[in-house]
Coordinates of C-alpha atoms and ligand atoms in Angstrom, one line a residue:
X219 CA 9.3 5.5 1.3
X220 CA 9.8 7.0 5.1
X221 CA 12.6 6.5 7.3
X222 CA 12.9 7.1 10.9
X223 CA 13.6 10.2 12.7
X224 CA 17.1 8.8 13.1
X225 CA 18.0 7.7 9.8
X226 CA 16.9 11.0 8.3
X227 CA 18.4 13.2 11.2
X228 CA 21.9 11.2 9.9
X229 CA 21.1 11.6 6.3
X230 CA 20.4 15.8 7.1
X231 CA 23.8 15.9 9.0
X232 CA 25.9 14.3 5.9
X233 CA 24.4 17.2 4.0
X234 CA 26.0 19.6 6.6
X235 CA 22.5 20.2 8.6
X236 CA 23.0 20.7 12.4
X237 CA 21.0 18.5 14.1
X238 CA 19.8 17.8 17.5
X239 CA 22.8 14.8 18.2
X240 CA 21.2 11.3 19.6
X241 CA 22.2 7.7 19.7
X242 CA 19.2 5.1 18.3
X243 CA 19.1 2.0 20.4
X244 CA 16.9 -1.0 21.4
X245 CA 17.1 -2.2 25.1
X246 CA 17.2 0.2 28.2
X247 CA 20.9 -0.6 29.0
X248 CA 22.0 0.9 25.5
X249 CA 20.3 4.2 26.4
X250 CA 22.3 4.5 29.5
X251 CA 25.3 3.9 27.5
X252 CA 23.8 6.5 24.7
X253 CA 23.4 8.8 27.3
X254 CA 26.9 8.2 28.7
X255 CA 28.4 9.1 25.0
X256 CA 25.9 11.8 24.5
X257 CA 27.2 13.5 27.8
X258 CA 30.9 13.0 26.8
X259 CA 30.4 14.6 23.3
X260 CA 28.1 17.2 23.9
X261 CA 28.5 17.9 27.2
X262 CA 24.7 17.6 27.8
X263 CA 23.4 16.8 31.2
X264 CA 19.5 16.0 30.1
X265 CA 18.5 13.6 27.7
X266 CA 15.6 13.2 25.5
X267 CA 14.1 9.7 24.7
X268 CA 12.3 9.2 21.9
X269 CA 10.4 6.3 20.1
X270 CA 11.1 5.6 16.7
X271 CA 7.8 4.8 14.8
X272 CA 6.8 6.2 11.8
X273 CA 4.2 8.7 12.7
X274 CA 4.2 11.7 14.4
X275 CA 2.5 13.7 17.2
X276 CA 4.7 11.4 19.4
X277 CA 5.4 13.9 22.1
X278 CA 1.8 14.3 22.7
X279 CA 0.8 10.4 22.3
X280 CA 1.1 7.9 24.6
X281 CA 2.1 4.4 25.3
X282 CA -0.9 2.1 25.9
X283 CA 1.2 0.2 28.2
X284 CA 2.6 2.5 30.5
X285 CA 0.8 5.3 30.2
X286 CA 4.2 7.6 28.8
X287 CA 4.6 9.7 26.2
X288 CA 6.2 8.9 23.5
X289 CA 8.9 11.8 23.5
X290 CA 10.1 12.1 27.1
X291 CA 12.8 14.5 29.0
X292 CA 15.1 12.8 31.4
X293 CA 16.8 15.4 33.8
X294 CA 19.0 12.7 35.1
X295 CA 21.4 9.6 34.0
X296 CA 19.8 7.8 36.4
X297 CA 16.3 8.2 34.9
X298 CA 17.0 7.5 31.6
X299 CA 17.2 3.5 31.5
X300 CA 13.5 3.4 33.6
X301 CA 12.1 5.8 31.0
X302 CA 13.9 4.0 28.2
X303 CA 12.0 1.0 29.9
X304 CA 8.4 2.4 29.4
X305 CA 8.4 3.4 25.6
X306 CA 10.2 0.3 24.3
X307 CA 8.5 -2.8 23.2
X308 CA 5.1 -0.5 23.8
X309 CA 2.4 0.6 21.8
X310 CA 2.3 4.2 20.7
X311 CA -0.5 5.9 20.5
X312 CA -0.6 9.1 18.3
X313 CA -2.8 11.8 16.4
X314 CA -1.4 10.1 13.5
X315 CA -1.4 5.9 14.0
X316 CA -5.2 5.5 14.7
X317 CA -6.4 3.7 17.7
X318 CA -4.8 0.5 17.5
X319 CA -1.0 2.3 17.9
X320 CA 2.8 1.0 16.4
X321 CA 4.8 -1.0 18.5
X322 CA 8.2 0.9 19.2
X323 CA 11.2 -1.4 18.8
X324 CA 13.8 1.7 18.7
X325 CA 14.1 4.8 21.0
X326 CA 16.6 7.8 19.9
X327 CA 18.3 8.9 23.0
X328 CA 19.3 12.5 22.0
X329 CA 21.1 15.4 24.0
X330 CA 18.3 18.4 25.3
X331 CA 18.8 21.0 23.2
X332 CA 16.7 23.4 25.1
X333 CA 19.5 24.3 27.4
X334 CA 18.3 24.3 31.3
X335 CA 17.8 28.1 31.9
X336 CA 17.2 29.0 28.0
X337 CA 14.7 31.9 28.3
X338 CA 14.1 32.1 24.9
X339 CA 14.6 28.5 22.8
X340 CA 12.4 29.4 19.8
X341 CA 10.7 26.9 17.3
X342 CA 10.2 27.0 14.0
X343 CA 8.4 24.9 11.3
X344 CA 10.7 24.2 7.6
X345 CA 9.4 22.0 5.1
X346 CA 10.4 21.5 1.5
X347 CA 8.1 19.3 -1.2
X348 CA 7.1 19.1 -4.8
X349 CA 4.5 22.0 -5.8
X350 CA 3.0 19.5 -9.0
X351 CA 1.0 22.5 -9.9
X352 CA 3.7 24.8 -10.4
X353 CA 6.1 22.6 -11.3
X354 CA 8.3 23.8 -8.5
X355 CA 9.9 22.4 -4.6
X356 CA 8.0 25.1 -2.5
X357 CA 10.1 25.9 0.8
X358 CA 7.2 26.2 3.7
X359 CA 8.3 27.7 6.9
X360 CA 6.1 29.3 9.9
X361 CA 7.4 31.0 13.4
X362 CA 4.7 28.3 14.5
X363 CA 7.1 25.7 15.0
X364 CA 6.4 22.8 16.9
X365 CA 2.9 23.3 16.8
X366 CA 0.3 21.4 14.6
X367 CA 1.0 23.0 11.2
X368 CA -2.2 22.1 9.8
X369 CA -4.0 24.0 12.6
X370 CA -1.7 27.0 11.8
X371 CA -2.4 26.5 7.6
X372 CA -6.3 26.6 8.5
X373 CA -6.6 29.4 11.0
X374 CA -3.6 31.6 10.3
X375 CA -2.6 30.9 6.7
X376 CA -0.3 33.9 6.9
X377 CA 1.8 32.7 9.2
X378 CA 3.1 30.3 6.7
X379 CA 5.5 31.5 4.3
X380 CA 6.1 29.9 1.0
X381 CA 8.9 30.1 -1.3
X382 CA 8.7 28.3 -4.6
X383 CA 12.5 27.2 -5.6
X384 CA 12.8 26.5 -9.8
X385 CA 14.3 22.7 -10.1
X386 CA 16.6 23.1 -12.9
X387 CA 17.6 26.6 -11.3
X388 CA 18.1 25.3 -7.8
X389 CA 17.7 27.5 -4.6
X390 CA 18.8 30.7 -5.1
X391 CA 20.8 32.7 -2.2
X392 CA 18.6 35.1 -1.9
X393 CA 15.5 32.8 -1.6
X394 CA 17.4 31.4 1.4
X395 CA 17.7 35.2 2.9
X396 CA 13.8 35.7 2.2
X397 CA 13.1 32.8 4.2
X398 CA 15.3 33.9 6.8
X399 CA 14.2 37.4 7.0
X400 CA 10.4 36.5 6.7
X401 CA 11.4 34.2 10.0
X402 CA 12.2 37.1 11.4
X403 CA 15.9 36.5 12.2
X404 CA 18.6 39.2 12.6
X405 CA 22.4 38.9 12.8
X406 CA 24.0 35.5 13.5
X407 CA 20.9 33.8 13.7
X408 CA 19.8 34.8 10.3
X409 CA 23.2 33.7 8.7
X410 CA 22.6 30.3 10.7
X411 CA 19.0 29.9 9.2
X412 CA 20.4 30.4 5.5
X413 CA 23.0 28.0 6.0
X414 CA 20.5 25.6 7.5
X415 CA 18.0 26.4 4.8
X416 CA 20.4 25.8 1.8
X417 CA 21.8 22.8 3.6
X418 CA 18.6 21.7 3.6
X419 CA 17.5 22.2 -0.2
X420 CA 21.1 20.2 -1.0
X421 CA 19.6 17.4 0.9
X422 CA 16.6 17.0 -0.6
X423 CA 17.7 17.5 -3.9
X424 CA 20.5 15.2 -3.4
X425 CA 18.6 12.1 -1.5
X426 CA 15.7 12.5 -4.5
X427 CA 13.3 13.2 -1.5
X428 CA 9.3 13.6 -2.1
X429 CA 9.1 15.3 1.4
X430 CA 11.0 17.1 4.1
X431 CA 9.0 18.6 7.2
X432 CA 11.3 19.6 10.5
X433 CA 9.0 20.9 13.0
X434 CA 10.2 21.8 15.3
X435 CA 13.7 23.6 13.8
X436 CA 15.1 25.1 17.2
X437 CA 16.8 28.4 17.9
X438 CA 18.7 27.8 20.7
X439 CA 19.5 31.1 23.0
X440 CA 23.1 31.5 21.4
X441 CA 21.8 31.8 17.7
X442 CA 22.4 28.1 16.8
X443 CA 20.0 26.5 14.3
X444 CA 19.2 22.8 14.5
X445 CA 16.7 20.0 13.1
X446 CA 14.6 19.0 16.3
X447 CA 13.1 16.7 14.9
X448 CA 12.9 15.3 11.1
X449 CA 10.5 13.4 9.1
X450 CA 12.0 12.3 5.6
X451 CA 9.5 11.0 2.9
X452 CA 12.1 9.6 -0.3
X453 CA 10.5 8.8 -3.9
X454 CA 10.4 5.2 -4.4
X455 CA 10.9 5.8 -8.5
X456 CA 14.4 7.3 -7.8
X457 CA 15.5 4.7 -5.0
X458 CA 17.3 2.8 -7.5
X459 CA 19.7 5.7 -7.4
X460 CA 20.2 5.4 -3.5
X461 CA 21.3 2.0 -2.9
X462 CA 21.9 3.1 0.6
X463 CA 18.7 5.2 1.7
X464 CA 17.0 1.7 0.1
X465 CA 18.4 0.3 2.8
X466 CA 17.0 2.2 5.8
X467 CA 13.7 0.8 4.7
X468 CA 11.7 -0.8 8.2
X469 CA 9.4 -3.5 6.9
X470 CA 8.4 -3.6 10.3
X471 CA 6.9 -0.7 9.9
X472 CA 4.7 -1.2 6.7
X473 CA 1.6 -3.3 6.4
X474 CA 3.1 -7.2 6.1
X475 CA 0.0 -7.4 3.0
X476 CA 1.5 -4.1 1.1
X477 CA 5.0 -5.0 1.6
X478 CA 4.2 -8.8 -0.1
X479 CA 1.8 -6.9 -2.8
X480 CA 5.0 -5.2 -3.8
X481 CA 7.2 -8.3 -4.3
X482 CA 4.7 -9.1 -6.9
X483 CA 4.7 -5.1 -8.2
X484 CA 1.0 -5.1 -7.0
X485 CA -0.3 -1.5 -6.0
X486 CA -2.3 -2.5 -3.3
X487 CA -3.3 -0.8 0.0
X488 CA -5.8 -2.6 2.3
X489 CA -9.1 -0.8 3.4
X490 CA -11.5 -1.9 6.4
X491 CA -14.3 -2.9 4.0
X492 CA -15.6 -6.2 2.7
X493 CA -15.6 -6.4 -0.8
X494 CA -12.2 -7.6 -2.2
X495 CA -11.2 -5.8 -5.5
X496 CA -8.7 -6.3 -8.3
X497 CA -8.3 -3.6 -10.7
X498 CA -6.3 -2.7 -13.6
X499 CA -5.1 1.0 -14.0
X500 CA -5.5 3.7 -10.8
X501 CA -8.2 5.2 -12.1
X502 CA -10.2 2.4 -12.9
X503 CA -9.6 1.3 -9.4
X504 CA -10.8 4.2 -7.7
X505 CA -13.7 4.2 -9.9
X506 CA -14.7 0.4 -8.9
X507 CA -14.1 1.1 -5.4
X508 CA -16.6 3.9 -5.6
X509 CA -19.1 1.3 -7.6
X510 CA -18.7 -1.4 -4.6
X511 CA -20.1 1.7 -2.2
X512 CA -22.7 2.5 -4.8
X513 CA -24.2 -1.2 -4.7
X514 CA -24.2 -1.2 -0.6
X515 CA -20.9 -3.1 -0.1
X516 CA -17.4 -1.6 1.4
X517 CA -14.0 -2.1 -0.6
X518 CA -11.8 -4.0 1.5
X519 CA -8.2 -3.0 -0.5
X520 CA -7.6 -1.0 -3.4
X521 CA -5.7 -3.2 -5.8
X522 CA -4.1 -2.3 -9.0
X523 CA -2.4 -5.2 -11.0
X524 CA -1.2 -3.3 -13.6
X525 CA -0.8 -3.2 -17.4
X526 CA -0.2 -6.8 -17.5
X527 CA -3.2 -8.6 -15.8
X528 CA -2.4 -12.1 -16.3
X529 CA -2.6 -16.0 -14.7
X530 CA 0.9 -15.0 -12.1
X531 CA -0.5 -11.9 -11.2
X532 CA -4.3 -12.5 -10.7
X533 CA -3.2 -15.2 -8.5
X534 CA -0.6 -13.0 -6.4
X535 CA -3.6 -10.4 -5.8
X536 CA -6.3 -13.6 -5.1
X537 CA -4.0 -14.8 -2.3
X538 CA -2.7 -11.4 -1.0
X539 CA -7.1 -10.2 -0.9
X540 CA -7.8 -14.0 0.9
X541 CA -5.9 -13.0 3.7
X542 CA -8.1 -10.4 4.7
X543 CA -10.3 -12.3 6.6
X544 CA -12.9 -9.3 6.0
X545 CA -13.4 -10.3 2.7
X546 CA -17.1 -11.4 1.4
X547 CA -16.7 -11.3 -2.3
X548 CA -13.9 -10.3 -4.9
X549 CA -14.8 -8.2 -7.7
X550 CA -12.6 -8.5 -10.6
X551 CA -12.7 -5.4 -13.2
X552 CA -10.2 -5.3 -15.9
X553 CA -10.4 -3.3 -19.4
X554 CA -9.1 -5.4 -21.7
X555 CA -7.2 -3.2 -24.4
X556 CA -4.1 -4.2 -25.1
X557 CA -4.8 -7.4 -23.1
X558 CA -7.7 -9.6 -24.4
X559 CA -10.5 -10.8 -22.4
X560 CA -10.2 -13.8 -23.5
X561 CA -6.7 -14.2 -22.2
X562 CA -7.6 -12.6 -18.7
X563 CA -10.3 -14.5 -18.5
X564 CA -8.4 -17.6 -19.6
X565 CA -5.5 -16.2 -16.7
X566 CA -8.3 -16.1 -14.0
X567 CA -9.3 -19.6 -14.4
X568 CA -5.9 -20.8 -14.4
X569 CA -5.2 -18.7 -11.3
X570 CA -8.5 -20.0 -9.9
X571 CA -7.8 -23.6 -10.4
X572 CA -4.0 -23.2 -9.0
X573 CA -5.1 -21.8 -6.2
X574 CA -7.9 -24.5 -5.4
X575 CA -11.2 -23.8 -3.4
X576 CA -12.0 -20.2 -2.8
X577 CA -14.5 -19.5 -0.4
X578 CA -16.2 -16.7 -1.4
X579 CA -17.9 -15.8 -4.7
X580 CA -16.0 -14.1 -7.0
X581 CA -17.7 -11.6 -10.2
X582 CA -15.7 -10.8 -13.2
X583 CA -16.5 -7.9 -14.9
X584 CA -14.5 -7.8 -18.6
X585 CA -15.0 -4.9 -20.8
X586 CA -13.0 -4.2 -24.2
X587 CA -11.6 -6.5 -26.9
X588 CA -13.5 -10.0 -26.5
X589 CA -15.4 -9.2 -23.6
X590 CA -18.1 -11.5 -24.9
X591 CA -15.6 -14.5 -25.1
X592 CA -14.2 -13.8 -22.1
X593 CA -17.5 -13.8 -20.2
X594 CA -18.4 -17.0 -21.9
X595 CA -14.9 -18.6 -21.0
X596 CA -16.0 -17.6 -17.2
X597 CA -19.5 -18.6 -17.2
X598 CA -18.7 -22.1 -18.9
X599 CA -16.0 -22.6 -16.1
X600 CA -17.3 -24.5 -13.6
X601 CA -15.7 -22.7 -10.7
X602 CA -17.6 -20.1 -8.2
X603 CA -16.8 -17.1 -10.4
X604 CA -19.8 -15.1 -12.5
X605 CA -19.2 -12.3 -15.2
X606 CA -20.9 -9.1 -16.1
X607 CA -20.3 -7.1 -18.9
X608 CA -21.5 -3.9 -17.8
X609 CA -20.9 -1.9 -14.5
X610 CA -24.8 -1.8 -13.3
X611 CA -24.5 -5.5 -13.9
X612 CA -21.3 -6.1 -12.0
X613 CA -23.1 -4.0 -9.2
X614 CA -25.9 -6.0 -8.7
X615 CA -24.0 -9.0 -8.4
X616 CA -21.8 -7.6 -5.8
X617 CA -24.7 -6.8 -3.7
X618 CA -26.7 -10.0 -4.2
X619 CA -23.3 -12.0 -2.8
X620 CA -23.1 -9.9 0.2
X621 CA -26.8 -9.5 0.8
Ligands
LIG539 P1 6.7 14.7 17.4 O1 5.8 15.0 18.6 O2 6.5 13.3 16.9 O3 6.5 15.7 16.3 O4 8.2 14.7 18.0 P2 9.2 15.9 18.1 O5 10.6 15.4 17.8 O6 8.8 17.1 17.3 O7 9.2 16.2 19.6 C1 8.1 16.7 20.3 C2 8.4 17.8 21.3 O8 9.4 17.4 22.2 C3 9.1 19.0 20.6 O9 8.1 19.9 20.0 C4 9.8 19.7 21.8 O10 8.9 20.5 22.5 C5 10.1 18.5 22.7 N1 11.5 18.3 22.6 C6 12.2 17.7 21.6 N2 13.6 17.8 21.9 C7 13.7 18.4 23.1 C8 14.8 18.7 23.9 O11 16.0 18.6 23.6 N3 14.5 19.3 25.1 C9 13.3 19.6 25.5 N4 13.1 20.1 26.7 N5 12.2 19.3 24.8 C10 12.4 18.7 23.6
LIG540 MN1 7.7 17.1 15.4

C-alpha cells in the first residue's frame, strides 16, 4: 500500500526522522493559514506547495490545467493562496502517472528548507527495501540526490552505494557510519546522517514497510539532515498489525475496479486490452495472459480468483471484467485440483444465470480432475459460454470471438 508524502513524512518524524515541516490542506485559504503556522514555528519566510498524488516526478510535471508544476516555491505569503489555487483540483501530469494525469485533492504546504542565500544545500538519495535474493533490507544511497535515480543506476552504477542490513541482526552502527562516510560527510554532518540513517531503518522495520525511497535527503548549509521528500510503500500482509497506517489508505487514489476486486479478495489489475480473463493461481494467470497475445487478442485485466474458484467468486470477477467496456470476450482458465471441474463448471453457470445476459461470448477452458464433465456440464448449458480442454483449443476460440 502507498501513502502520501505527508502521511509518510509524519510517520518518519514519530520515528525521530527530521523532516522538511509542512501542513497538508485542501482549499487555497488553508494554505495561507499553513503558511501563517509554518512561518510562526519555523521561522520560514518561503514556502513550498506541493500536490499530494501518488506518483512522483511532481516537481518536473505539470498541471494540465494551469500549466504549473506540481511542486512550486512561493517567495511570498501573498503568493501562496494563488499558487495553492493552480495545483488543487488539477490534473497532474508526471514521468510517472501516464498521459491521462491524477487529480490533486491535497497540497502539502511546507517551510523552504533551502535557506535563501544557502550556497551549498546538498542532495542526497536514501532508500531502504527488501533484497529477496539475499534475504536482506539493502540501504541504497547516492550523492545523486534529487536526480532520477534510475538514470544514475544505469549510467553511473557506482555512484550508488549499497549496504545490505541482516533482518534478525538489525542495522548495525557501523553500517550507519559506512553509509555516512561513503556519502562523503565529515564532522557534524556525518553524526547527523547516522542518526538520520538509523532513524530511518527503525522506521521501516517498525511500520513493516516494503519500500522507503527519500530523494531528495537535504543537507542544509549548517550540517542539518532532513527528509525532502518521502515516498512510503507498506506491506499489505503485515497491515493487520498497523491499524493506524491502514488507515491512511486514499481510495481515491487506487483504481475504483482494483479497490472493489479486493472487497471480494480478487487479485486483479486492469490492462488496456480486450480480452477479459479469469484465472486461478499467479502463474497460471500470467501464463493465459501471454496465450490471449499468442492467438492475436490483448488481455484486458489480469485476474486471479484464487484457490477457491467458486459460483460467489466467478460472479464478483464476471461483474468487476463487465465494466470494462473494452471487453470482447472473457476467457475463463481454471486447473481444477483440489477444486473439481465439475463444481467450477457447475459455479460458472450459476454465476452466469445470476448474473443474467452477458453480452459477450465467454470460453471456458477446465483442465484437471473432471475436466471432461465439466466441459460437458458447459456445453449442455444453454448459455453463451463454450469449453476447451486444451490451451491450443482455448486459443482458437478466443480468436474466432474477436475476429
Ligand atoms: P518529486 O518531484 O515528486 O520527487 O518531489 P520532491 O519532493 O522531490 O520535490 C521536487 C524538487 O523540489 C526537489 O528536488 C527540490 O529541488 C525542490 N524542493 C523541494 N523542497 C524545496 C524547498 O524547500 N526549497 C526549494 N527551493 N526547493 C525545494
Ligand atoms: Mn522526490
Amino acid at each position: 500500500m502507498n501513502i502520501h508524502e505527508y502521511q509518510a513524512k509524519e510517520l518518519l518524524k514519530s520515528y525521530g526522522v527530521r523532516i522538511q515541516e509542512g501542513v497538508v490542506t485542501d482549499s487555497p485559504e488553508g494554505a495561507l493559514k499553513a503558511a501563517k503556522k509554518l512561518s510562526a514555528e519555523t521561522g520560514t519566510s518561503w514556502y513550498v506547495i506541493k500536490a499530494q498524488i501518488h506518483a512522483g516526478g511532481r516537481g518536473k510535471g505539470k498541471v494540465k490545467e494551469t500549466g504549473s508544476n506540481g511542486v512550486v516555491l512561493a517567495k511570498k505569503l501573498e503568493d501562496v493562496p494563488e499558487k495553492a489555487k493552480n495545483i488543487l483540483g488539477g490534473t497532474l501530469v508526471t514521468i510517472q502517472t501516464g498521459e491521462e494525469g491524477k487529480k490533486v485533492n491535497k497540497i502539502l504546504v511546507a517551510e523552504d528548507v533551502y535557506y535563501p542565500g544557502d550556497s551549498e544545500p546538498k542532495e542526497y538519495y536514501l532508500s531502504i527495501l527488501l533484497d529477496r535474493a539475499k534475504g536482506c533490507n539493502v540501504i541504497m544511497a547516492s550523492t545523486e540526490g534529487g536526480m532520477d535515480i534510475e538514470e544514475v543506476a544505469e549510467k553511473t552504477p557506482e555512484k550508488i552505494i549499497k549496504e545490505w542490513v541482516d533482518p534478525k541482526v538489525g542495522l548495525q552502527g557501523f553500517q550507519a557510519r559506512k553509509v555516512a562516510f561513503k556519502l562523503g560527510l565529515e564532522g557534524n554532518a556525518f553524526k547527523e546522517m547516522v542518526k538520520f540513517i538509523s532513524a530511518l531503518y527503525n522506521a521501516y522495520i517498525g511500520s513493516d514497510a516494503s519500500q522507503f525511497e527519500i530523494n531528495p535527503v537535504l543537507k542544509t548549509s549548517d550540517d542539518k539532515i532532513l527528509a525532502v521528500d518521502a515516498k512510503v510503500n507498506l506491506d499489505d500482509n503485515a497491515l493487520y498489525r498497523h491499524k493506524d497506517l491502514a488507515e491512511l489508505r486514499d481510495l481515491a487514489e487506487e483504481d475504483p475496479l482494483e479497490v472493489e476486486a479486493g472487497k471480494s479478495d480478487l487479485n486483479y489489475v486492469k490492462l488496456d486490452g480486450n480480452v477479459g480473463c479469469m484465472v486461478n493461481g499467479a502463474g497460471l494467470a500470467m501464463a493465459t495472459m501471454d496465450m490471449i497475445k499468442l492467438s492475436g487478442g490483448e488481455p484486458a485485466n489480469f485476474l486471479d480468483v484464487g484457490g477457491g474458484a467458486n459460483a460467489t467468486t466467478v460472479e464478483a470477477g464476471f461483474r468487476i471484467i463487465l465494466q470494462d467496456p473494452n471487453v470482447k470476450a472473457i476467457l475463463i482458465n481454471v486447473f481444477g485440483g483440489i477444486v473439481r471441474c465439475d463444481r467450477i463448471a457447475n459455479g460458472v453457470v450459476e454465476a452466469y444465470k445470476s448474473i443474467g445476459d452477458i453480452p459477450v461470448p465467454i470460453i471456458v477452458r477446465l483442465q484437471g480432475t473432471n475436466a471432461e464433465e465439466g466441459a460437458k456440464i458447459i456445453d449442455e448449458s444453454g448459455l453463451k459460454v463454450s469449453s476447451a480442454i486444451t490451451l491450443k483449443e482455448a486459443a482458437e476460440k478466443v480468436r474466432a470471438a474477436i475476429s
